[in-house]
PDB file of C-alpha atoms in Angstrom:
ATOM      1  CA  MET Q   1      18.889  35.402  13.768  1.00 55.00           C
ATOM      2  CA  VAL Q   2      17.972  33.011  16.572  1.00 50.00           C
ATOM      3  CA  ARG Q   3      14.873  31.976  14.639  1.00 54.00           C
ATOM      4  CA  ASP Q   4      16.912  31.471  11.463  1.00 54.00           C
ATOM      5  CA  ARG Q   5      19.401  29.250  13.307  1.00 53.00           C
ATOM      6  CA  ALA Q   6      16.542  27.222  14.757  1.00 48.00           C
ATOM      7  CA  ILE Q   7      15.033  26.741  11.286  1.00 44.00           C
ATOM      8  CA  ASP Q   8      18.422  25.755   9.840  1.00 48.00           C
ATOM      9  CA  ARG Q   9      18.910  23.243  12.664  1.00 52.00           C
ATOM     10  CA  PHE Q  10      15.462  21.778  12.081  1.00 43.00           C
ATOM     11  CA  VAL Q  11      16.050  21.454   8.321  1.00 48.00           C
ATOM     12  CA  LYS Q  12      19.402  19.770   8.935  1.00 53.00           C
ATOM     13  CA  GLU Q  13      17.827  17.311  11.366  1.00 49.00           C
ATOM     14  CA  VAL Q  14      15.149  16.449   8.806  1.00 52.00           C
ATOM     15  CA  GLU Q  15      17.708  15.996   6.028  1.00 56.00           C
ATOM     16  CA  GLN Q  16      19.739  13.662   8.242  1.00 66.00           C
ATOM     17  CA  SER Q  17      16.741  11.637   9.431  1.00 84.00           C
ATOM     18  CA  PRO Q  18      16.625   7.901   8.674  1.00 88.00           C
ATOM     19  CA  GLU Q  19      13.401   8.396   6.694  1.00 93.00           C
ATOM     20  CA  VAL Q  20      14.882  11.002   4.360  1.00 93.00           C
ATOM     21  CA  LYS Q  21      18.014   8.903   3.857  1.00 93.00           C
ATOM     22  CA  ALA Q  22      15.924   5.801   3.075  1.00 94.00           C
ATOM     23  CA  ALA Q  23      13.707   7.739   0.670  1.00 93.00           C
ATOM     24  CA  GLY Q  24      16.807   8.927  -1.159  1.00 93.00           C
ATOM     25  CA  GLN Q  25      18.146   5.377  -1.401  1.00 94.00           C
ATOM     26  CA  ARG Q  26      14.790   4.209  -2.725  1.00 95.00           C
ATOM     27  CA  ALA Q  27      14.864   6.935  -5.389  1.00 95.00           C
ATOM     28  CA  LYS Q  28      18.293   5.687  -6.525  1.00 95.00           C
ATOM     29  CA  VAL Q  29      16.903   2.170  -6.841  1.00 95.00           C
ATOM     30  CA  TYR Q  30      14.053   3.459  -9.005  1.00 95.00           C
ATOM     31  CA  LYS Q  31      16.543   5.047 -11.402  1.00 95.00           C
ATOM     32  CA  LEU Q  32      18.709   1.932 -11.618  1.00 95.00           C
ATOM     33  CA  ALA Q  33      16.073  -0.807 -11.671  1.00 94.00           C
ATOM     34  CA  ARG Q  34      15.377  -1.168 -15.373  1.00 92.00           C
ATOM     35  CA  ASP Q  35      18.912  -1.064 -16.796  1.00 93.00           C
ATOM     36  CA  HIS Q  36      21.137  -1.910 -13.825  1.00 93.00           C
ATOM     37  CA  SER Q  37      19.162  -4.405 -11.777  1.00 92.00           C
ATOM     38  CA  ALA Q  38      22.162  -5.923  -9.964  1.00 94.00           C
ATOM     39  CA  GLU Q  39      23.261  -2.536  -8.652  1.00 96.00           C
ATOM     40  CA  ALA Q  40      19.653  -1.627  -7.879  1.00 96.00           C
ATOM     41  CA  LEU Q  41      19.361  -4.802  -5.803  1.00 96.00           C
ATOM     42  CA  ARG Q  42      22.582  -3.985  -3.942  1.00 96.00           C
ATOM     43  CA  GLN Q  43      21.277  -0.504  -3.188  1.00 96.00           C
ATOM     44  CA  ALA Q  44      17.907  -1.856  -2.057  1.00 97.00           C
ATOM     45  CA  HIS Q  45      19.536  -4.281   0.356  1.00 97.00           C
ATOM     46  CA  ALA Q  46      21.402  -1.351   1.911  1.00 96.00           C
ATOM     47  CA  ILE Q  47      18.169   0.419   2.904  1.00 97.00           C
ATOM     48  CA  GLN Q  48      17.799  -0.011   6.651  1.00 96.00           C
ATOM     49  CA  LEU Q  49      14.163   1.011   7.069  1.00 96.00           C
ATOM     50  CA  PRO Q  50      11.936  -1.947   6.126  1.00 97.00           C
ATOM     51  CA  TRP Q  51       9.145   0.215   4.642  1.00 97.00           C
ATOM     52  CA  TYR Q  52      11.417   1.711   2.008  1.00 97.00           C
ATOM     53  CA  ARG Q  53      13.345  -1.532   1.437  1.00 98.00           C
ATOM     54  CA  CYS Q  54      10.076  -3.343   0.710  1.00 98.00           C
ATOM     55  CA  GLN Q  55       9.066  -0.745  -1.861  1.00 98.00           C
ATOM     56  CA  ALA Q  56      12.492  -0.687  -3.511  1.00 98.00           C
ATOM     57  CA  LEU Q  57      12.714  -4.479  -3.856  1.00 98.00           C
ATOM     58  CA  SER Q  58       9.197  -4.612  -5.291  1.00 98.00           C
ATOM     59  CA  PHE Q  59      10.001  -1.932  -7.836  1.00 97.00           C
ATOM     60  CA  ILE Q  60      13.049  -3.831  -9.091  1.00 97.00           C
ATOM     61  CA  VAL Q  61      10.987  -6.912  -9.927  1.00 97.00           C
ATOM     62  CA  ASP Q  62       8.215  -4.814 -11.434  1.00 97.00           C
ATOM     63  CA  ALA Q  63      10.791  -3.209 -13.734  1.00 96.00           C
ATOM     64  CA  ARG Q  64      12.451  -6.556 -14.558  1.00 95.00           C
ATOM     65  CA  PRO Q  65       9.809  -9.288 -14.020  1.00 94.00           C
ATOM     66  CA  ASN Q  66      11.820 -11.901 -15.929  1.00 93.00           C
ATOM     67  CA  MET Q  67      15.004 -11.404 -13.944  1.00 93.00           C
ATOM     68  CA  ALA Q  68      16.557 -14.380 -12.170  1.00 93.00           C
ATOM     69  CA  GLY Q  69      15.311 -14.779  -8.625  1.00 95.00           C
ATOM     70  CA  ALA Q  70      12.300 -12.505  -9.087  1.00 97.00           C
ATOM     71  CA  GLU Q  71      10.084 -14.485  -6.700  1.00 97.00           C
ATOM     72  CA  ALA Q  72      12.817 -14.646  -4.043  1.00 97.00           C
ATOM     73  CA  ILE Q  73      13.204 -10.862  -4.216  1.00 98.00           C
ATOM     74  CA  LEU Q  74       9.467 -10.367  -3.749  1.00 98.00           C
ATOM     75  CA  LEU Q  75       9.560 -12.714  -0.753  1.00 98.00           C
ATOM     76  CA  GLU Q  76      12.342 -10.530   0.665  1.00 98.00           C
ATOM     77  CA  ALA Q  77      10.067  -7.548   0.137  1.00 98.00           C
ATOM     78  CA  MET Q  78       7.292  -9.353   2.017  1.00 98.00           C
ATOM     79  CA  ASP Q  79       9.671 -10.103   4.872  1.00 98.00           C
ATOM     80  CA  ALA Q  80      10.521  -6.408   5.023  1.00 98.00           C
ATOM     81  CA  ALA Q  81       6.812  -5.545   5.154  1.00 98.00           C
ATOM     82  CA  PHE Q  82       6.310  -7.898   8.085  1.00 97.00           C
ATOM     83  CA  ALA Q  83       9.166  -6.207   9.939  1.00 97.00           C
ATOM     84  CA  GLN Q  84       6.733  -3.323  10.567  1.00 93.00           C
ATOM     85  CA  GLN Q  85       5.149  -3.274  13.997  1.00 91.00           C
ATOM     86  CA  GLU Q  86       1.577  -2.173  13.237  1.00 96.00           C
ATOM     87  CA  PRO Q  87      -0.946  -4.280  11.269  1.00 97.00           C
ATOM     88  CA  ASN Q  88      -2.022  -1.344   9.115  1.00 96.00           C
ATOM     89  CA  ARG Q  89       1.555  -0.519   8.119  1.00 97.00           C
ATOM     90  CA  ILE Q  90       2.286  -4.175   7.343  1.00 98.00           C
ATOM     91  CA  ALA Q  91      -0.741  -4.414   5.052  1.00 98.00           C
ATOM     92  CA  SER Q  92      -0.157  -1.033   3.444  1.00 97.00           C
ATOM     93  CA  VAL Q  93       3.415  -1.682   2.365  1.00 98.00           C
ATOM     94  CA  ALA Q  94       2.944  -5.410   1.661  1.00 98.00           C
ATOM     95  CA  ALA Q  95       0.519  -4.278  -1.025  1.00 98.00           C
ATOM     96  CA  TRP Q  96       3.590  -3.339  -3.098  1.00 98.00           C
ATOM     97  CA  PRO Q  97       5.071  -6.829  -3.581  1.00 98.00           C
ATOM     98  CA  LEU Q  98       1.581  -8.365  -3.635  1.00 98.00           C
ATOM     99  CA  SER Q  99       0.593  -6.120  -6.525  1.00 98.00           C
ATOM    100  CA  VAL Q 100       3.701  -7.119  -8.471  1.00 98.00           C
ATOM    101  CA  MET Q 101       3.017 -10.809  -7.849  1.00 98.00           C
ATOM    102  CA  VAL Q 102      -0.493 -10.468  -9.241  1.00 97.00           C
ATOM    103  CA  ARG Q 103       0.281  -8.233 -12.225  1.00 96.00           C
ATOM    104  CA  ARG Q 104       3.420 -10.118 -13.254  1.00 96.00           C
ATOM    105  CA  GLY Q 105       2.164 -13.628 -12.486  1.00 96.00           C
ATOM    106  CA  ILE Q 106       4.894 -14.429  -9.976  1.00 97.00           C
ATOM    107  CA  GLY Q 107       4.615 -16.744  -6.976  1.00 96.00           C
ATOM    108  CA  SER Q 108       1.489 -17.655  -5.027  1.00 95.00           C
ATOM    109  CA  PRO Q 109      -0.278 -14.429  -4.108  1.00 97.00           C
ATOM    110  CA  ALA Q 110      -3.312 -16.183  -2.571  1.00 97.00           C
ATOM    111  CA  LYS Q 111      -1.362 -17.411   0.442  1.00 97.00           C
ATOM    112  CA  HIS Q 112      -0.025 -13.903   1.031  1.00 98.00           C
ATOM    113  CA  VAL Q 113      -3.535 -12.465   0.815  1.00 98.00           C
ATOM    114  CA  GLN Q 114      -4.700 -14.948   3.468  1.00 98.00           C
ATOM    115  CA  LYS Q 115      -1.785 -14.062   5.718  1.00 97.00           C
ATOM    116  CA  LEU Q 116      -2.322 -10.322   5.322  1.00 98.00           C
ATOM    117  CA  LEU Q 117      -6.044 -10.631   6.019  1.00 98.00           C
ATOM    118  CA  ALA Q 118      -5.203 -12.407   9.283  1.00 98.00           C
ATOM    119  CA  VAL Q 119      -2.714  -9.681  10.204  1.00 98.00           C
ATOM    120  CA  ILE Q 120      -5.030  -6.757   9.497  1.00 98.00           C
ATOM    121  CA  ALA Q 121      -7.917  -8.495  11.299  1.00 97.00           C
ATOM    122  CA  ALA Q 122      -5.881  -8.011  14.491  1.00 96.00           C
ATOM    123  CA  GLU Q 123      -6.035  -4.215  14.090  1.00 96.00           C
ATOM    124  CA  PRO Q 124      -8.511  -3.023  16.763  1.00 94.00           C
ATOM    125  CA  HIS Q 125      -9.101   0.430  15.264  1.00 94.00           C
ATOM    126  CA  GLY Q 126     -11.846   0.274  12.614  1.00 95.00           C
ATOM    127  CA  LEU Q 127     -10.509   3.009  10.352  1.00 96.00           C
ATOM    128  CA  ARG Q 128      -6.961   1.672  10.342  1.00 97.00           C
ATOM    129  CA  ARG Q 129      -8.278  -1.847   9.700  1.00 97.00           C
ATOM    130  CA  LEU Q 130     -10.368  -0.533   6.800  1.00 97.00           C
ATOM    131  CA  HIS Q 131      -7.363   1.335   5.391  1.00 97.00           C
ATOM    132  CA  GLY Q 132      -5.214  -1.791   5.493  1.00 98.00           C
ATOM    133  CA  GLN Q 133      -7.899  -3.906   3.863  1.00 98.00           C
ATOM    134  CA  ALA Q 134      -8.343  -1.265   1.163  1.00 98.00           C
ATOM    135  CA  ALA Q 135      -4.593  -1.430   0.471  1.00 98.00           C
ATOM    136  CA  ILE Q 136      -4.741  -5.214   0.087  1.00 98.00           C
ATOM    137  CA  LEU Q 137      -7.820  -4.943  -2.105  1.00 98.00           C
ATOM    138  CA  GLY Q 138      -6.251  -2.299  -4.316  1.00 97.00           C
ATOM    139  CA  SER Q 139      -3.215  -4.485  -4.958  1.00 97.00           C
ATOM    140  CA  ILE Q 140      -5.279  -7.424  -6.254  1.00 97.00           C
ATOM    141  CA  LEU Q 141      -8.313  -5.590  -7.608  1.00 97.00           C
ATOM    142  CA  ASN Q 142      -8.270  -7.060 -11.119  1.00 96.00           C
ATOM    143  CA  HIS Q 143      -7.930 -10.666  -9.907  1.00 97.00           C
ATOM    144  CA  ARG Q 144     -11.484 -11.892  -9.303  1.00 97.00           C
ATOM    145  CA  VAL Q 145     -10.672 -14.830  -7.017  1.00 97.00           C
ATOM    146  CA  LEU Q 146      -8.365 -12.783  -4.796  1.00 98.00           C
ATOM    147  CA  ARG Q 147     -10.763  -9.855  -4.817  1.00 97.00           C
ATOM    148  CA  GLU Q 148     -13.539 -12.092  -3.540  1.00 97.00           C
ATOM    149  CA  MET Q 149     -11.260 -13.228  -0.710  1.00 97.00           C
ATOM    150  CA  VAL Q 150     -10.839  -9.661   0.526  1.00 98.00           C
ATOM    151  CA  LEU Q 151     -14.215  -8.027  -0.100  1.00 97.00           C
ATOM    152  CA  PRO Q 152     -16.204  -9.726   2.699  1.00 97.00           C
ATOM    153  CA  ALA Q 153     -13.741  -8.542   5.348  1.00 97.00           C
ATOM    154  CA  PHE Q 154     -13.737  -5.030   3.906  1.00 97.00           C
ATOM    155  CA  VAL Q 155     -17.542  -4.839   3.933  1.00 96.00           C
ATOM    156  CA  ARG Q 156     -17.689  -6.140   7.517  1.00 96.00           C
ATOM    157  CA  THR Q 157     -15.238  -3.503   8.676  1.00 96.00           C
ATOM    158  CA  LEU Q 158     -17.373  -0.736   7.186  1.00 94.00           C
ATOM    159  CA  SER Q 159     -19.850  -1.314  10.020  1.00 89.00           C
ATOM    160  CA  HIS Q 160     -17.104  -0.628  12.577  1.00 90.00           C
ATOM    161  CA  SER Q 161     -15.799   2.608  11.082  1.00 91.00           C
ATOM    162  CA  SER Q 162     -17.398   5.977  10.422  1.00 91.00           C
ATOM    163  CA  GLY Q 163     -16.588   9.550   9.532  1.00 94.00           C
ATOM    164  CA  TRP Q 164     -15.343  11.299   6.429  1.00 96.00           C
ATOM    165  CA  ARG Q 165     -12.128   9.261   6.194  1.00 97.00           C
ATOM    166  CA  THR Q 166     -14.161   6.059   6.157  1.00 96.00           C
ATOM    167  CA  GLU Q 167     -16.482   7.555   3.539  1.00 96.00           C
ATOM    168  CA  ARG Q 168     -13.490   8.563   1.416  1.00 97.00           C
ATOM    169  CA  ILE Q 169     -11.948   5.070   1.507  1.00 97.00           C
ATOM    170  CA  ALA Q 170     -15.289   3.378   0.841  1.00 97.00           C
ATOM    171  CA  GLY Q 171     -16.098   5.780  -2.003  1.00 97.00           C
ATOM    172  CA  ALA Q 172     -12.748   5.198  -3.691  1.00 97.00           C
ATOM    173  CA  VAL Q 173     -13.072   1.412  -3.425  1.00 97.00           C
ATOM    174  CA  ALA Q 174     -16.646   1.484  -4.728  1.00 97.00           C
ATOM    175  CA  GLN Q 175     -15.611   3.632  -7.684  1.00 97.00           C
ATOM    176  CA  SER Q 176     -12.779   1.235  -8.549  1.00 97.00           C
ATOM    177  CA  LEU Q 177     -15.224  -1.681  -8.498  1.00 97.00           C
ATOM    178  CA  VAL Q 178     -17.945  -0.184 -10.704  1.00 97.00           C
ATOM    179  CA  ASP Q 179     -16.619  -1.790 -13.895  1.00 95.00           C
ATOM    180  CA  LEU Q 180     -15.370  -4.970 -12.201  1.00 96.00           C
ATOM    181  CA  ASP Q 181     -18.078  -5.979  -9.750  1.00 96.00           C
ATOM    182  CA  ARG Q 182     -21.166  -3.787  -9.719  1.00 96.00           C
ATOM    183  CA  GLY Q 183     -22.766  -5.889  -7.001  1.00 96.00           C
ATOM    184  CA  ALA Q 184     -19.874  -5.323  -4.609  1.00 96.00           C
ATOM    185  CA  ALA Q 185     -19.693  -1.644  -5.535  1.00 97.00           C
ATOM    186  CA  SER Q 186     -23.404  -1.278  -4.809  1.00 96.00           C
ATOM    187  CA  THR Q 187     -23.080  -3.055  -1.457  1.00 96.00           C
ATOM    188  CA  ILE Q 188     -20.298  -0.724  -0.368  1.00 96.00           C
ATOM    189  CA  VAL Q 189     -22.096   2.419  -1.498  1.00 95.00           C
ATOM    190  CA  LYS Q 190     -25.335   1.419   0.214  1.00 93.00           C
ATOM    191  CA  ALA Q 191     -23.459   0.780   3.463  1.00 92.00           C
ATOM    192  CA  GLN Q 192     -22.501   4.460   3.618  1.00 91.00           C
ATOM    193  CA  PRO Q 193     -24.509   7.678   3.670  1.00 92.00           C
ATOM    194  CA  ALA Q 194     -24.644   9.556   0.377  1.00 93.00           C
ATOM    195  CA  SER Q 195     -21.721  11.980   0.236  1.00 94.00           C
ATOM    196  CA  ARG Q 196     -19.346  13.720  -2.136  1.00 95.00           C
ATOM    197  CA  PHE Q 197     -16.988  10.769  -1.687  1.00 95.00           C
ATOM    198  CA  ASN Q 198     -19.344   8.203  -3.205  1.00 95.00           C
ATOM    199  CA  ARG Q 199     -21.364  10.390  -5.552  1.00 95.00           C
ATOM    200  CA  GLY Q 200     -19.413   9.231  -8.628  1.00 95.00           C
ATOM    201  CA  ALA Q 201     -20.025   5.579  -7.796  1.00 96.00           C
ATOM    202  CA  ARG Q 202     -23.698   6.236  -7.028  1.00 95.00           C
ATOM    203  CA  LEU Q 203     -24.172   7.958 -10.376  1.00 95.00           C
ATOM    204  CA  ALA Q 204     -22.367   5.148 -12.231  1.00 95.00           C
ATOM    205  CA  LEU Q 205     -24.559   2.588 -10.499  1.00 94.00           C
ATOM    206  CA  GLY Q 206     -27.769   4.486 -11.205  1.00 92.00           C
ATOM    207  CA  LEU Q 207     -28.450   5.159  -7.537  1.00 89.00           C
ATOM    208  CA  GLU Q 208     -28.882   8.899  -8.067  1.00 76.00           C
TER     209      GLU Q 208
END
């Protein structure tokens, strides 16, 4: 009985946590975004945690890219991303509005890429820096000019990070680049030891 009460108390604490509340608010925004954008925007603004508010605002514009004030909403989302304290978290969640800007042709994504690269460059931990750069890269992958802004920093960071998590990130990025930039994909693969994480990219590039 004591154990059951402890479990119930733990579950209640989780359900009442700010993160769970914010995730629930974000889910409501997702449901409303396409057909009730004004209410979705009101709900998004009510989300206190910046991480979830950034995602919710980005989703609204992605669902309604022609809505009035779309760029301003994405700039709000960027502001929410920069309310995070850690460089990796800023880059990871800022990838949401950045991706929408690129895919929907809204705003000036290049200046945001430059700003995010400067932010993530301040991350002293190699793996976290690589993760943040991979998030930025993933959000602009199909835009050649922006991709070429990010790739050099990503490749440089590979030399300051090691281990299976690094290999997994590098392998995923290389695989995503195979059909877009075989030279960059090859550079990334060759910078890492052969492993299960990059085997697909190595095969596609004829390196195995």
